[in-house]
Every structure is written in C-alpha cells, then in structure tokens.
PDB file of C-alpha atoms in Angstrom:
ATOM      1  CA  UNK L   8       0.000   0.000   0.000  1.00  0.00           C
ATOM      2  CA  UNK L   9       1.022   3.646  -0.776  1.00  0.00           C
ATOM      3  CA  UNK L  10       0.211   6.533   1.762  1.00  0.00           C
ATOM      4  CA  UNK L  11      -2.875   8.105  -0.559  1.00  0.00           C
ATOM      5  CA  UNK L  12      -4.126   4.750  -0.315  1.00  0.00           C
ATOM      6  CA  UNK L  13      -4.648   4.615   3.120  1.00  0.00           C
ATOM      7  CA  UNK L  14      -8.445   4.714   3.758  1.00  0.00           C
ATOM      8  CA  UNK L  15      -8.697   7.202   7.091  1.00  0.00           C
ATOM      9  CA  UNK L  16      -6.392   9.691   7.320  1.00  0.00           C
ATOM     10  CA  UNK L  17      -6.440  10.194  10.636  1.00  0.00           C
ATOM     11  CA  UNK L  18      -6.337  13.851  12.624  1.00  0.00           C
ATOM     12  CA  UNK L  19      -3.853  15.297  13.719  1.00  0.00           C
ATOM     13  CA  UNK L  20      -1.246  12.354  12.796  1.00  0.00           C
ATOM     14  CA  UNK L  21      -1.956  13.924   8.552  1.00  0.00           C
ATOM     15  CA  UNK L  22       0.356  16.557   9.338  1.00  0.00           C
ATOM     16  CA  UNK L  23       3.581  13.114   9.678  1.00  0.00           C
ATOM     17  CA  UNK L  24       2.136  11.096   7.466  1.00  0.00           C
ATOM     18  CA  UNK L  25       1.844  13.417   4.492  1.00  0.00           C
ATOM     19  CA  UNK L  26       5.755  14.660   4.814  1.00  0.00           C
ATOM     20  CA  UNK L  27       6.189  10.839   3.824  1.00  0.00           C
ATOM     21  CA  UNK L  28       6.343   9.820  -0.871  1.00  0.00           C
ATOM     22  CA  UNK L  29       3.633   8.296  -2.130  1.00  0.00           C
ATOM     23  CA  UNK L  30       5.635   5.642  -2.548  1.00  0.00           C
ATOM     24  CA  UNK L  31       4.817   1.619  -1.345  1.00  0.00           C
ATOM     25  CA  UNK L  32       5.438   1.354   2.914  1.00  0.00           C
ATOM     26  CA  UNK L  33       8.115  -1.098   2.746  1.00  0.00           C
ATOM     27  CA  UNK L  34      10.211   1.148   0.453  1.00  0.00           C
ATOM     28  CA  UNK L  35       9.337   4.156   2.741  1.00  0.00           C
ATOM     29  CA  UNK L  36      10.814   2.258   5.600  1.00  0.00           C
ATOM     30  CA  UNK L  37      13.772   1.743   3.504  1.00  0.00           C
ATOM     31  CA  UNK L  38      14.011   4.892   2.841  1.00  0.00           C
ATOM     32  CA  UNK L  39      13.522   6.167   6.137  1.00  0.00           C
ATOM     33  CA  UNK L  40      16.749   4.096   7.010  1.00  0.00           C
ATOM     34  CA  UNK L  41      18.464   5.957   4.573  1.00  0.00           C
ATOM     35  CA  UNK L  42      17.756   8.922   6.173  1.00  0.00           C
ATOM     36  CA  UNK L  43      18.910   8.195   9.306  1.00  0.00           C
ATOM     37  CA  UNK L  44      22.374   6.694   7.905  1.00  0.00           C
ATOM     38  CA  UNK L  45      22.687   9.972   5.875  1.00  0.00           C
ATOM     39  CA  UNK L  46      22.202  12.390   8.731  1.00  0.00           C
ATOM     40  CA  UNK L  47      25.338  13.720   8.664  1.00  0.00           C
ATOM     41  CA  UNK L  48      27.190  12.842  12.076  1.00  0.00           C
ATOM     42  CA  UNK L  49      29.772  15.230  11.807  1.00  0.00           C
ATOM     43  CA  UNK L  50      27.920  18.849  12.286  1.00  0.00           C
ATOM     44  CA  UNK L  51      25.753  16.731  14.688  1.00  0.00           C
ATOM     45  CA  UNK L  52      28.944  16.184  16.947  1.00  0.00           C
ATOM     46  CA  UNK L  53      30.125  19.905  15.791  1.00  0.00           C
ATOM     47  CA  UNK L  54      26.929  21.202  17.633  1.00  0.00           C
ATOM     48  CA  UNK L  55      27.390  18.627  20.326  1.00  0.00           C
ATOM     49  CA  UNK L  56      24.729  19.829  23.124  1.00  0.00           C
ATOM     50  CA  UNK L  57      24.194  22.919  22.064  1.00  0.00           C
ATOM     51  CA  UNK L  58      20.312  24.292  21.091  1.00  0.00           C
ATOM     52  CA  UNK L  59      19.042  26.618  18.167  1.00  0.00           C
ATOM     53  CA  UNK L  60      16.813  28.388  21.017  1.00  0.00           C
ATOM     54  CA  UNK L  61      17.235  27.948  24.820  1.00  0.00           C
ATOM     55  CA  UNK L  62      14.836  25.725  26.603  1.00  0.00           C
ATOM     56  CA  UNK L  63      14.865  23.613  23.583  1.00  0.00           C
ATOM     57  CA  UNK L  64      15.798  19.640  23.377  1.00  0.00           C
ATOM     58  CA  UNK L  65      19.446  19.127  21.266  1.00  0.00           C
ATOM     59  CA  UNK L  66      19.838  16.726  18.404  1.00  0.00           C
ATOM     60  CA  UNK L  67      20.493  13.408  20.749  1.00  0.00           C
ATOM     61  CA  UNK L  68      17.286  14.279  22.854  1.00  0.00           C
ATOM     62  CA  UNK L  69      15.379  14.576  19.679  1.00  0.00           C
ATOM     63  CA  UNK L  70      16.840  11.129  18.017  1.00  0.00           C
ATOM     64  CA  UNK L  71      16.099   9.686  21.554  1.00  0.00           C
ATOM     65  CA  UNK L  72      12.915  11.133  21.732  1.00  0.00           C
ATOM     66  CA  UNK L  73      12.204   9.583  17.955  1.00  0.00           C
ATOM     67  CA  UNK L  74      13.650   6.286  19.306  1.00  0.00           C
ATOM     68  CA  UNK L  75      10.945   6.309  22.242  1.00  0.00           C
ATOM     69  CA  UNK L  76       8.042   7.598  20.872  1.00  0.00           C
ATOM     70  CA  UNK L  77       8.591   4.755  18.411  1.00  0.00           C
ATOM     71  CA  UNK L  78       8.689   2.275  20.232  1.00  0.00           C
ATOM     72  CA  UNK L  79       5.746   3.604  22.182  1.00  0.00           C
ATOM     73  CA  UNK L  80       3.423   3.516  19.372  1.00  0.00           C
ATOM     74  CA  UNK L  81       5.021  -0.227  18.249  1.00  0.00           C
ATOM     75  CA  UNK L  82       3.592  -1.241  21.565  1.00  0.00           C
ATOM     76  CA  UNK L  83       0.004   0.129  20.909  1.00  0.00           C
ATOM     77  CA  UNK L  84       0.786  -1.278  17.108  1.00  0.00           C
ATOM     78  CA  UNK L  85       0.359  -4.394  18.521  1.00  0.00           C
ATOM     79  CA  UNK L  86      -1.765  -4.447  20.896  1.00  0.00           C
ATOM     80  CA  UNK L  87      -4.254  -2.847  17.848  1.00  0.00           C
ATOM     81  CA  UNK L  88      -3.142  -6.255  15.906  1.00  0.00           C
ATOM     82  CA  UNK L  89      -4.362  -8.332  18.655  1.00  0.00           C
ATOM     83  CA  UNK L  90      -7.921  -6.393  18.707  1.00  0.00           C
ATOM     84  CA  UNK L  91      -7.031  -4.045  21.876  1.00  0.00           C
ATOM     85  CA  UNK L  92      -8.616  -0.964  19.878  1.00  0.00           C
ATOM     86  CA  UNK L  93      -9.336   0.669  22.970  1.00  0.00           C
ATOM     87  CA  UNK L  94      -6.107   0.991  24.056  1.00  0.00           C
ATOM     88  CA  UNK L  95      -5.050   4.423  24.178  1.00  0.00           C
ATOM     89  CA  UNK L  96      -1.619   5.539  23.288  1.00  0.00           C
ATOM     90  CA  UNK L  97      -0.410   8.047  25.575  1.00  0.00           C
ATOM     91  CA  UNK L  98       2.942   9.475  27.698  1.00  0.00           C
ATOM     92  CA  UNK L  99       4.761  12.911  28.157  1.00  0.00           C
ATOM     93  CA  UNK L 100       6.941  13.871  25.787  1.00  0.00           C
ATOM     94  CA  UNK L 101       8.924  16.247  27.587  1.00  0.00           C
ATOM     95  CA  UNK L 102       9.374  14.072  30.854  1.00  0.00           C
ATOM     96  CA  UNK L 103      10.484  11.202  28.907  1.00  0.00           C
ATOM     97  CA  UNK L 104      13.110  13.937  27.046  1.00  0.00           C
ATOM     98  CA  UNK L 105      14.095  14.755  30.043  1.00  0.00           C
ATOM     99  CA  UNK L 106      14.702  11.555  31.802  1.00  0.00           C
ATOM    100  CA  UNK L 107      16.007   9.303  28.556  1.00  0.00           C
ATOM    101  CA  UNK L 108      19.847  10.547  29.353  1.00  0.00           C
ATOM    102  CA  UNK L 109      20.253  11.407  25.489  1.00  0.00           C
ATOM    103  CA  UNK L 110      23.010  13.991  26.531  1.00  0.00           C
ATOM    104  CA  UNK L 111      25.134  11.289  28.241  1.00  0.00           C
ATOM    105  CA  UNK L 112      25.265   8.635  24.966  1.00  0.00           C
ATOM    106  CA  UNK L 113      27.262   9.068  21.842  1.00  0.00           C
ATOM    107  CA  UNK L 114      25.398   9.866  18.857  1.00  0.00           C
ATOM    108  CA  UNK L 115      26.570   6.690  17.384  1.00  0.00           C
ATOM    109  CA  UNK L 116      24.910   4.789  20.298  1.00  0.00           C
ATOM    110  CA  UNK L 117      21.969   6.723  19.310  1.00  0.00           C
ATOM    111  CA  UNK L 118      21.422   6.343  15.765  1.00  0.00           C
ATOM    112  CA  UNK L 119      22.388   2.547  16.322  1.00  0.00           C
ATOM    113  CA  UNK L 120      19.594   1.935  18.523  1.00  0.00           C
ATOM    114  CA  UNK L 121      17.182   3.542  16.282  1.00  0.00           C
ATOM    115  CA  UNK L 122      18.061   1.654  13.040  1.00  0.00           C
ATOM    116  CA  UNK L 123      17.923  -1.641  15.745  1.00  0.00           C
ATOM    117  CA  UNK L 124      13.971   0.163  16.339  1.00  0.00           C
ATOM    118  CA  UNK L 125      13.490   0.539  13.138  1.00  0.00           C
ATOM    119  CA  UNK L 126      14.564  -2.848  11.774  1.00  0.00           C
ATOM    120  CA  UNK L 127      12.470  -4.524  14.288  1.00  0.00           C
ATOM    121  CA  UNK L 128       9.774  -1.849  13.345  1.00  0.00           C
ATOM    122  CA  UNK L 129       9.769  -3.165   9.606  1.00  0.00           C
ATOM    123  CA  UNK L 130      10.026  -6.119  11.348  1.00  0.00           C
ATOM    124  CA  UNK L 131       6.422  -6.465  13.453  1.00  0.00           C
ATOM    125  CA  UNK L 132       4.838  -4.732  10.315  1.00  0.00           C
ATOM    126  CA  UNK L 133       6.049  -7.743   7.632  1.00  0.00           C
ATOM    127  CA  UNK L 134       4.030 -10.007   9.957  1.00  0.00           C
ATOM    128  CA  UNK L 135       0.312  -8.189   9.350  1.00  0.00           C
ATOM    129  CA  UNK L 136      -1.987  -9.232   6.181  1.00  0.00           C
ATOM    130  CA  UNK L 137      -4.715  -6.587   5.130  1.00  0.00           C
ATOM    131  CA  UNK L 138      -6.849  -6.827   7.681  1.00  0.00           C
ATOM    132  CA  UNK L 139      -4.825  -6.490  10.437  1.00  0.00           C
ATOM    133  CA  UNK L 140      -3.975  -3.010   8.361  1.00  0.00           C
ATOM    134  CA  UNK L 141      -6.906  -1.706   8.467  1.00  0.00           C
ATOM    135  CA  UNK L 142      -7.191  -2.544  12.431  1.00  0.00           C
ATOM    136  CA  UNK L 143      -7.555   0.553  14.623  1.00  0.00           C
ATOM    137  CA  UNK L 144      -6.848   2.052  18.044  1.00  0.00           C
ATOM    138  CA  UNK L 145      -6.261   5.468  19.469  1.00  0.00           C
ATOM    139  CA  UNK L 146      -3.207   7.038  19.417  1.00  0.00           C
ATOM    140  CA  UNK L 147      -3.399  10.246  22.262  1.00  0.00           C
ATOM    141  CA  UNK L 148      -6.776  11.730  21.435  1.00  0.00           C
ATOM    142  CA  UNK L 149      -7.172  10.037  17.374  1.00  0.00           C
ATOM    143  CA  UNK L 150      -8.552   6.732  16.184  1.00  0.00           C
ATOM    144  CA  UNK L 151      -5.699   5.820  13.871  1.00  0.00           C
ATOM    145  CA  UNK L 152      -5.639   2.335  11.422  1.00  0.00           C
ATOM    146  CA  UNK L 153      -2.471  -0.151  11.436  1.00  0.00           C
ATOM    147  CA  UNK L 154      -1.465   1.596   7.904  1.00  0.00           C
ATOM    148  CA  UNK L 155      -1.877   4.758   9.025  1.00  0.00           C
ATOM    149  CA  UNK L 156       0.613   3.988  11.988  1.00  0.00           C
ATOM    150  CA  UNK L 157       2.931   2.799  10.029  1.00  0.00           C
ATOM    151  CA  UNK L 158       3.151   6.364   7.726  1.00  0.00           C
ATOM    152  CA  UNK L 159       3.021   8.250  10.727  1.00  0.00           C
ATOM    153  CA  UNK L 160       6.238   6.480  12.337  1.00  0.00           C
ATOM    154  CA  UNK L 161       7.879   7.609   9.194  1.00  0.00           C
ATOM    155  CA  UNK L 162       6.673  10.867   9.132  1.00  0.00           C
ATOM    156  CA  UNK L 163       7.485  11.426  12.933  1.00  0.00           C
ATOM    157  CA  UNK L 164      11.590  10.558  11.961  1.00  0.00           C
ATOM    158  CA  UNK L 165      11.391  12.900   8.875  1.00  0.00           C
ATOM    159  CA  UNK L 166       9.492  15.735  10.743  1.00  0.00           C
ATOM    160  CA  UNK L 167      12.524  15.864  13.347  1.00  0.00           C
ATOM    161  CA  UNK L 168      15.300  15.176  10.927  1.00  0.00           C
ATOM    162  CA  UNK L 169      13.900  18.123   8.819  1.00  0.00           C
ATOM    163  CA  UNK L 170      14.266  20.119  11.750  1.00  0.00           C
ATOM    164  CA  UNK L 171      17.545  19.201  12.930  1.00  0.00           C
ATOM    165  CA  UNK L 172      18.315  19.782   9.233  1.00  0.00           C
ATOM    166  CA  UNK L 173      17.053  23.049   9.171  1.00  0.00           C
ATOM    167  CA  UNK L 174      17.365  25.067  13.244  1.00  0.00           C
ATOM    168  CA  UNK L 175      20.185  22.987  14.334  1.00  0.00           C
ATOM    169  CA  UNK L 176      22.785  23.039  11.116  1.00  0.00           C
ATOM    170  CA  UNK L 177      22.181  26.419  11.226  1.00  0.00           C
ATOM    171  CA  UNK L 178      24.197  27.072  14.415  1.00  0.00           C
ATOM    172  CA  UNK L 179      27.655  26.112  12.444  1.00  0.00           C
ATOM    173  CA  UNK L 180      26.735  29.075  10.129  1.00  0.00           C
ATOM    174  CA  UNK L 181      26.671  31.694  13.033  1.00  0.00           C
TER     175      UNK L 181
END
C-alpha cells in the first residue's frame, strides 16, 4: 500500500504522514533508514549539546525522543493487531526527554539503537496481512488504522530530521 491509499487519514497524525512519498510502505521504511544513515554525524557532533533556542531539546534528545516515541506507538501497534482498539496511546513527551539521558550517549549509540527500532519496526509490520492493516486504536486523542501507523512512524523521523536539518545546522553558520 502507498500513503494516498490509506483509507482514514487520521487527525492530527496527517500533518507526519503526508511529509512521507507516495511511494509503497516497505520502500518508505527503507528509505527512512536511509535517512537516518545519511544524517550527517559530523555537524551533529560539531553542535554537540548545544540548542538553536534555549529551553529547547538538542539533536540526541530529539533522536532519543524519535527512538521512544517509536517504540511507544510499536507497543500500541500491537496491541491494535491483537484487537485491543481501545487501548489508548499516551505518555509525556517532555518528561520522557528529560529523563532518557540522550546527553550522556554518543550519537553513534543513538542512531544505532534507532536503526535496531526501526529494523524490528519493519520487522512487526512484515508479519500483518490486510486486515490487520486496516485494524484501529487510538493514538493520544485520534482513532488511527495499522497503515496509518505505520506512515506516521515515518513521518514522525522525517518531521525531526527536517528540523535538525534546518534550526540545528544552522548554528555552524553563526
């Protein structure tokens, strides 16, 4: 399945999921790994721990935070697969930020743990036929399908890369 063929586009979740091609899942997936192996670690360890703005998270709390949150809505993935569709999918961002120790890791220990989340990611979602796609659950306040997860986990990595990309590079320019 593409991303325009997915069948509810759920609230909310449209503003991830359409920053992902139209292009089949699997192959987004793939490509999502590319973008994570092509982040380019070397202005990431040139800004270290520094922030575009103060009060705001730096690159490893943000690759953290896409590491969590990910596996976070894998959990509710499956417990949607396995007819749970009233679980709700919900936690604080900015406590788990603050508590995940980002700061304290190497940003190669980073970005290896979330390729190992996002293997096992593609992973879980090889094992669902159609219908388990088009199972449901909510996701914070939003009923949101299986495929529509799936786009949105996508979306979630290139919303934050994009922004590293463009607030945090920027601080090597000043």
């Amino acid at each position: 399945m593409k991303r325009t063929e997915i069948k509810v586009l759920p609230d909310y979740f449209d503003r991830y999921i359409n920053l992902v091609e139209d292009i089949v899942l699997f192959q987004a997936f793939e490509e999502s790994l590319k973008q994570i192996e092509a982040l380019d670690l070397q202005k990431v360890k040139l800004i270290g721990n520094k922030t575009y703005q103060a009060d705001k998270w730096t690159i490893k709390e943000i690759l953290q935070h896409v590491t969590d949150i990910e596996r976070l809505l894998i959990a509710g993935t499956l417990k949607f697969a396995r007819n749970e569709n009233d679980f709700v999918i919900a936690f604080d961002e900015i406590e788990m930020a603050r508590q995940s120790k980002a700061n304290s890791k190497t940003i190669e220990q980073i970005i290896t743990e979330l390729i190992a989340v996002r293997k096992s990611t593609i992973e879980l979602f090889s094992t669902f036929d159609e219908l388990d796609f088009q199972k449901s659950g909510i996701n914070w306040k939003h009923r949101i399908t299986i495929e529509a997860m799936a786009f949105n986990i996508i979306g979630h990595q290139i919303h934050h890369i994009r922004f590293i990309e463009n607030y945090y590079f920027s601080i090597l320019k000043k």
